[in-house]
JSON list of C-alpha atoms in Angstrom, two decimals:
[
{"chain": "A", "resi": 1, "resn": "UNK", "atom": "CA", "xyz": [-9.54, 16.22, -6.88]},
{"chain": "A", "resi": 2, "resn": "UNK", "atom": "CA", "xyz": [-12.95, 15.34, -5.53]},
{"chain": "A", "resi": 3, "resn": "UNK", "atom": "CA", "xyz": [-12.59, 13.17, -2.42]},
{"chain": "A", "resi": 4, "resn": "UNK", "atom": "CA", "xyz": [-15.01, 10.54, -3.74]},
{"chain": "A", "resi": 5, "resn": "UNK", "atom": "CA", "xyz": [-12.92, 10.12, -6.92]},
{"chain": "A", "resi": 6, "resn": "UNK", "atom": "CA", "xyz": [-9.69, 9.87, -4.89]},
{"chain": "A", "resi": 7, "resn": "UNK", "atom": "CA", "xyz": [-11.25, 7.16, -2.73]},
{"chain": "A", "resi": 8, "resn": "UNK", "atom": "CA", "xyz": [-12.37, 5.22, -5.82]},
{"chain": "A", "resi": 9, "resn": "UNK", "atom": "CA", "xyz": [-8.85, 5.35, -7.29]},
{"chain": "A", "resi": 10, "resn": "UNK", "atom": "CA", "xyz": [-7.23, 4.29, -4.01]},
{"chain": "A", "resi": 11, "resn": "UNK", "atom": "CA", "xyz": [-9.72, 1.49, -3.31]},
{"chain": "A", "resi": 12, "resn": "UNK", "atom": "CA", "xyz": [-9.29, 0.16, -6.87]},
{"chain": "A", "resi": 13, "resn": "UNK", "atom": "CA", "xyz": [-5.52, 0.19, -6.34]},
{"chain": "A", "resi": 14, "resn": "UNK", "atom": "CA", "xyz": [-5.90, -1.66, -3.00]},
{"chain": "A", "resi": 15, "resn": "UNK", "atom": "CA", "xyz": [-8.18, -4.29, -4.57]},
{"chain": "A", "resi": 16, "resn": "UNK", "atom": "CA", "xyz": [-5.76, -4.89, -7.44]},
{"chain": "A", "resi": 17, "resn": "UNK", "atom": "CA", "xyz": [-2.77, -5.03, -5.08]},
{"chain": "A", "resi": 18, "resn": "UNK", "atom": "CA", "xyz": [-4.51, -7.61, -2.89]},
{"chain": "A", "resi": 19, "resn": "UNK", "atom": "CA", "xyz": [-5.63, -9.66, -5.91]},
{"chain": "A", "resi": 20, "resn": "UNK", "atom": "CA", "xyz": [-2.20, -9.67, -7.55]},
{"chain": "A", "resi": 21, "resn": "UNK", "atom": "CA", "xyz": [-0.61, -10.80, -4.28]},
{"chain": "A", "resi": 22, "resn": "UNK", "atom": "CA", "xyz": [-3.27, -13.48, -3.83]},
{"chain": "A", "resi": 23, "resn": "UNK", "atom": "CA", "xyz": [-2.66, -14.74, -7.39]},
{"chain": "A", "resi": 24, "resn": "UNK", "atom": "CA", "xyz": [1.11, -14.49, -6.84]},
{"chain": "A", "resi": 25, "resn": "UNK", "atom": "CA", "xyz": [1.35, -12.41, -10.03]},
{"chain": "A", "resi": 26, "resn": "UNK", "atom": "CA", "xyz": [4.72, -10.72, -9.53]},
{"chain": "A", "resi": 27, "resn": "UNK", "atom": "CA", "xyz": [4.64, -8.74, -12.79]},
{"chain": "A", "resi": 28, "resn": "UNK", "atom": "CA", "xyz": [1.22, -7.19, -12.12]},
{"chain": "A", "resi": 29, "resn": "UNK", "atom": "CA", "xyz": [1.96, -6.61, -8.43]},
{"chain": "A", "resi": 30, "resn": "UNK", "atom": "CA", "xyz": [5.30, -4.88, -9.01]},
{"chain": "A", "resi": 31, "resn": "UNK", "atom": "CA", "xyz": [3.77, -2.85, -11.84]},
{"chain": "A", "resi": 32, "resn": "UNK", "atom": "CA", "xyz": [1.70, -1.13, -9.14]},
{"chain": "A", "resi": 33, "resn": "UNK", "atom": "CA", "xyz": [4.79, -0.11, -7.19]},
{"chain": "A", "resi": 34, "resn": "UNK", "atom": "CA", "xyz": [6.85, 2.94, -8.16]},
{"chain": "A", "resi": 35, "resn": "UNK", "atom": "CA", "xyz": [10.55, 2.47, -8.84]},
{"chain": "A", "resi": 36, "resn": "UNK", "atom": "CA", "xyz": [10.90, 5.35, -6.33]},
{"chain": "A", "resi": 37, "resn": "UNK", "atom": "CA", "xyz": [9.01, 3.54, -3.54]},
{"chain": "A", "resi": 38, "resn": "UNK", "atom": "CA", "xyz": [10.08, 4.01, 0.06]},
{"chain": "A", "resi": 39, "resn": "UNK", "atom": "CA", "xyz": [8.64, 2.02, 2.96]},
{"chain": "A", "resi": 40, "resn": "UNK", "atom": "CA", "xyz": [9.31, 2.96, 6.58]},
{"chain": "A", "resi": 41, "resn": "UNK", "atom": "CA", "xyz": [8.33, 1.42, 9.89]},
{"chain": "A", "resi": 42, "resn": "UNK", "atom": "CA", "xyz": [8.93, -2.25, 9.06]},
{"chain": "A", "resi": 43, "resn": "UNK", "atom": "CA", "xyz": [10.80, -3.91, 11.95]},
{"chain": "A", "resi": 44, "resn": "UNK", "atom": "CA", "xyz": [14.31, -4.90, 10.91]},
{"chain": "A", "resi": 45, "resn": "UNK", "atom": "CA", "xyz": [14.50, -2.44, 8.00]},
{"chain": "A", "resi": 46, "resn": "UNK", "atom": "CA", "xyz": [15.47, 1.24, 7.93]},
{"chain": "A", "resi": 47, "resn": "UNK", "atom": "CA", "xyz": [13.88, 1.60, 4.51]},
{"chain": "A", "resi": 48, "resn": "UNK", "atom": "CA", "xyz": [12.48, -0.77, 1.91]},
{"chain": "A", "resi": 49, "resn": "UNK", "atom": "CA", "xyz": [13.10, 0.30, -1.67]},
{"chain": "A", "resi": 50, "resn": "UNK", "atom": "CA", "xyz": [11.86, -1.18, -4.95]},
{"chain": "A", "resi": 51, "resn": "UNK", "atom": "CA", "xyz": [14.64, -3.78, -5.21]},
{"chain": "A", "resi": 52, "resn": "UNK", "atom": "CA", "xyz": [14.09, -5.09, -1.68]},
{"chain": "A", "resi": 53, "resn": "UNK", "atom": "CA", "xyz": [10.29, -5.19, -2.22]},
{"chain": "A", "resi": 54, "resn": "UNK", "atom": "CA", "xyz": [10.76, -7.06, -5.51]},
{"chain": "A", "resi": 55, "resn": "UNK", "atom": "CA", "xyz": [13.09, -9.67, -3.97]},
{"chain": "A", "resi": 56, "resn": "UNK", "atom": "CA", "xyz": [10.77, -10.16, -0.99]},
{"chain": "A", "resi": 57, "resn": "UNK", "atom": "CA", "xyz": [7.65, -10.59, -3.17]},
{"chain": "A", "resi": 58, "resn": "UNK", "atom": "CA", "xyz": [9.46, -12.90, -5.59]},
{"chain": "A", "resi": 59, "resn": "UNK", "atom": "CA", "xyz": [10.55, -15.14, -2.71]},
{"chain": "A", "resi": 60, "resn": "UNK", "atom": "CA", "xyz": [7.11, -15.07, -1.04]},
{"chain": "A", "resi": 61, "resn": "UNK", "atom": "CA", "xyz": [5.20, -15.70, -4.28]},
{"chain": "A", "resi": 62, "resn": "UNK", "atom": "CA", "xyz": [7.50, -18.48, -5.54]},
{"chain": "A", "resi": 63, "resn": "UNK", "atom": "CA", "xyz": [7.31, -20.24, -2.18]},
{"chain": "A", "resi": 64, "resn": "UNK", "atom": "CA", "xyz": [3.54, -19.63, -1.76]},
{"chain": "A", "resi": 65, "resn": "UNK", "atom": "CA", "xyz": [4.07, -17.98, 1.63]},
{"chain": "A", "resi": 66, "resn": "UNK", "atom": "CA", "xyz": [1.11, -15.59, 1.37]},
{"chain": "A", "resi": 67, "resn": "UNK", "atom": "CA", "xyz": [-2.44, -16.91, 1.44]},
{"chain": "A", "resi": 68, "resn": "UNK", "atom": "CA", "xyz": [-4.20, -13.55, 1.14]},
{"chain": "A", "resi": 69, "resn": "UNK", "atom": "CA", "xyz": [-3.95, -9.80, 1.54]},
{"chain": "A", "resi": 70, "resn": "UNK", "atom": "CA", "xyz": [-6.94, -7.63, 2.46]},
{"chain": "A", "resi": 71, "resn": "UNK", "atom": "CA", "xyz": [-7.61, -4.01, 3.34]},
{"chain": "A", "resi": 72, "resn": "UNK", "atom": "CA", "xyz": [-10.36, -2.30, 5.32]},
{"chain": "A", "resi": 73, "resn": "UNK", "atom": "CA", "xyz": [-11.06, 0.99, 7.07]},
{"chain": "A", "resi": 74, "resn": "UNK", "atom": "CA", "xyz": [-10.00, 3.36, 4.28]},
{"chain": "A", "resi": 75, "resn": "UNK", "atom": "CA", "xyz": [-9.42, 6.93, 5.50]},
{"chain": "A", "resi": 76, "resn": "UNK", "atom": "CA", "xyz": [-8.53, 9.66, 3.01]},
{"chain": "A", "resi": 77, "resn": "UNK", "atom": "CA", "xyz": [-6.03, 12.19, 4.36]},
{"chain": "A", "resi": 78, "resn": "UNK", "atom": "CA", "xyz": [-5.51, 14.36, 1.29]},
{"chain": "A", "resi": 79, "resn": "UNK", "atom": "CA", "xyz": [-5.75, 14.28, -2.48]},
{"chain": "A", "resi": 80, "resn": "UNK", "atom": "CA", "xyz": [-4.59, 16.31, -5.45]},
{"chain": "A", "resi": 81, "resn": "UNK", "atom": "CA", "xyz": [-4.77, 15.57, -9.16]},
{"chain": "A", "resi": 82, "resn": "UNK", "atom": "CA", "xyz": [-1.53, 13.55, -8.93]},
{"chain": "A", "resi": 83, "resn": "UNK", "atom": "CA", "xyz": [-1.29, 12.33, -5.32]},
{"chain": "A", "resi": 84, "resn": "UNK", "atom": "CA", "xyz": [-3.55, 10.53, -2.85]},
{"chain": "A", "resi": 85, "resn": "UNK", "atom": "CA", "xyz": [-2.59, 10.01, 0.78]},
{"chain": "A", "resi": 86, "resn": "UNK", "atom": "CA", "xyz": [-4.64, 7.70, 2.99]},
{"chain": "A", "resi": 87, "resn": "UNK", "atom": "CA", "xyz": [-4.48, 5.25, 5.86]},
{"chain": "A", "resi": 88, "resn": "UNK", "atom": "CA", "xyz": [-5.86, 1.74, 5.74]},
{"chain": "A", "resi": 89, "resn": "UNK", "atom": "CA", "xyz": [-5.88, -1.38, 7.91]},
{"chain": "A", "resi": 90, "resn": "UNK", "atom": "CA", "xyz": [-3.85, -4.12, 6.17]},
{"chain": "A", "resi": 91, "resn": "UNK", "atom": "CA", "xyz": [-4.24, -7.83, 6.89]},
{"chain": "A", "resi": 92, "resn": "UNK", "atom": "CA", "xyz": [-1.80, -10.39, 5.46]},
{"chain": "A", "resi": 93, "resn": "UNK", "atom": "CA", "xyz": [-2.53, -14.07, 6.04]},
{"chain": "A", "resi": 94, "resn": "UNK", "atom": "CA", "xyz": [0.44, -16.39, 5.64]},
{"chain": "A", "resi": 95, "resn": "UNK", "atom": "CA", "xyz": [0.22, -19.88, 4.19]},
{"chain": "A", "resi": 96, "resn": "UNK", "atom": "CA", "xyz": [1.07, -21.15, 7.69]},
{"chain": "A", "resi": 97, "resn": "UNK", "atom": "CA", "xyz": [-2.01, -19.42, 9.13]},
{"chain": "A", "resi": 98, "resn": "UNK", "atom": "CA", "xyz": [-0.19, -16.47, 10.69]},
{"chain": "A", "resi": 99, "resn": "UNK", "atom": "CA", "xyz": [-1.95, -13.11, 10.53]},
{"chain": "A", "resi": 100, "resn": "UNK", "atom": "CA", "xyz": [-0.07, -9.83, 10.26]},
{"chain": "A", "resi": 101, "resn": "UNK", "atom": "CA", "xyz": [-2.27, -6.79, 10.87]},
{"chain": "A", "resi": 102, "resn": "UNK", "atom": "CA", "xyz": [-1.15, -3.19, 10.73]},
{"chain": "A", "resi": 103, "resn": "UNK", "atom": "CA", "xyz": [-2.34, 0.29, 9.91]},
{"chain": "A", "resi": 104, "resn": "UNK", "atom": "CA", "xyz": [-0.39, 1.81, 7.05]},
{"chain": "A", "resi": 105, "resn": "UNK", "atom": "CA", "xyz": [-0.27, 5.25, 5.52]},
{"chain": "A", "resi": 106, "resn": "UNK", "atom": "CA", "xyz": [0.09, 5.10, 1.74]},
{"chain": "A", "resi": 107, "resn": "UNK", "atom": "CA", "xyz": [0.91, 7.71, -0.86]},
{"chain": "A", "resi": 108, "resn": "UNK", "atom": "CA", "xyz": [-0.20, 6.89, -4.39]},
{"chain": "A", "resi": 109, "resn": "UNK", "atom": "CA", "xyz": [1.09, 9.05, -7.19]},
{"chain": "A", "resi": 110, "resn": "UNK", "atom": "CA", "xyz": [-0.03, 9.32, -10.79]},
{"chain": "A", "resi": 111, "resn": "UNK", "atom": "CA", "xyz": [3.20, 8.75, -12.69]},
{"chain": "A", "resi": 112, "resn": "UNK", "atom": "CA", "xyz": [4.20, 9.98, -16.16]},
{"chain": "A", "resi": 113, "resn": "UNK", "atom": "CA", "xyz": [2.49, 7.00, -17.86]},
{"chain": "A", "resi": 114, "resn": "UNK", "atom": "CA", "xyz": [-0.83, 7.98, -16.14]},
{"chain": "A", "resi": 115, "resn": "UNK", "atom": "CA", "xyz": [-0.78, 4.92, -13.86]},
{"chain": "A", "resi": 116, "resn": "UNK", "atom": "CA", "xyz": [-1.26, 5.25, -10.11]},
{"chain": "A", "resi": 117, "resn": "UNK", "atom": "CA", "xyz": [1.58, 3.62, -8.18]},
{"chain": "A", "resi": 118, "resn": "UNK", "atom": "CA", "xyz": [2.61, 3.35, -4.56]},
{"chain": "A", "resi": 119, "resn": "UNK", "atom": "CA", "xyz": [5.40, 5.84, -3.89]},
{"chain": "A", "resi": 120, "resn": "UNK", "atom": "CA", "xyz": [5.51, 5.79, -0.11]},
{"chain": "A", "resi": 121, "resn": "UNK", "atom": "CA", "xyz": [4.22, 3.55, 2.65]},
{"chain": "A", "resi": 122, "resn": "UNK", "atom": "CA", "xyz": [4.61, 3.99, 6.37]},
{"chain": "A", "resi": 123, "resn": "UNK", "atom": "CA", "xyz": [3.67, 1.43, 9.00]},
{"chain": "A", "resi": 124, "resn": "UNK", "atom": "CA", "xyz": [2.13, 3.55, 11.73]},
{"chain": "A", "resi": 125, "resn": "UNK", "atom": "CA", "xyz": [2.72, 3.08, 15.40]},
{"chain": "A", "resi": 126, "resn": "UNK", "atom": "CA", "xyz": [-0.54, 2.87, 17.30]},
{"chain": "A", "resi": 127, "resn": "UNK", "atom": "CA", "xyz": [-0.63, 6.48, 18.53]},
{"chain": "A", "resi": 128, "resn": "UNK", "atom": "CA", "xyz": [0.14, 7.90, 15.07]},
{"chain": "A", "resi": 129, "resn": "UNK", "atom": "CA", "xyz": [-2.47, 5.63, 13.53]},
{"chain": "A", "resi": 130, "resn": "UNK", "atom": "CA", "xyz": [-5.14, 6.70, 15.97]},
{"chain": "A", "resi": 131, "resn": "UNK", "atom": "CA", "xyz": [-4.28, 10.35, 15.45]},
{"chain": "A", "resi": 132, "resn": "UNK", "atom": "CA", "xyz": [-4.37, 10.05, 11.65]},
{"chain": "A", "resi": 133, "resn": "UNK", "atom": "CA", "xyz": [-7.73, 8.31, 11.75]},
{"chain": "A", "resi": 134, "resn": "UNK", "atom": "CA", "xyz": [-9.16, 10.93, 14.06]},
{"chain": "A", "resi": 135, "resn": "UNK", "atom": "CA", "xyz": [-7.91, 13.75, 11.84]},
{"chain": "A", "resi": 136, "resn": "UNK", "atom": "CA", "xyz": [-9.27, 12.22, 8.67]},
{"chain": "A", "resi": 137, "resn": "UNK", "atom": "CA", "xyz": [-12.71, 11.65, 10.20]},
{"chain": "A", "resi": 138, "resn": "UNK", "atom": "CA", "xyz": [-13.02, 15.33, 11.20]},
{"chain": "A", "resi": 139, "resn": "UNK", "atom": "CA", "xyz": [-13.76, 16.40, 7.61]}
]
């Protein structure tokens, strides 16, 4: 896959994920997440699967706990016709004004229905994040 096309797909996914969270649209938001999703690196959790993510979003959306989600600093790591791996800086603003910022590595996969969904996410510790960003900028 051409890197430019992979970046367009990933950035479109990020925009739609942020918008669906901002609109508290649980159906659209969870439609972007694979049933096989696995999230690592979140304090207090060994692994977050689809069911945990769904319950968390449902609670946060119903109680209007998230004001906004935004992404910046996209860095493509690798891309094939069916997978895109990248890092991005994620900012989540809570309704109470709290700001959660982190660098995450995401794996999007084109599933059998031809939709790109998040299959894996990893919250990076600072050293890993810096290393991944340095590697991706060497291209």
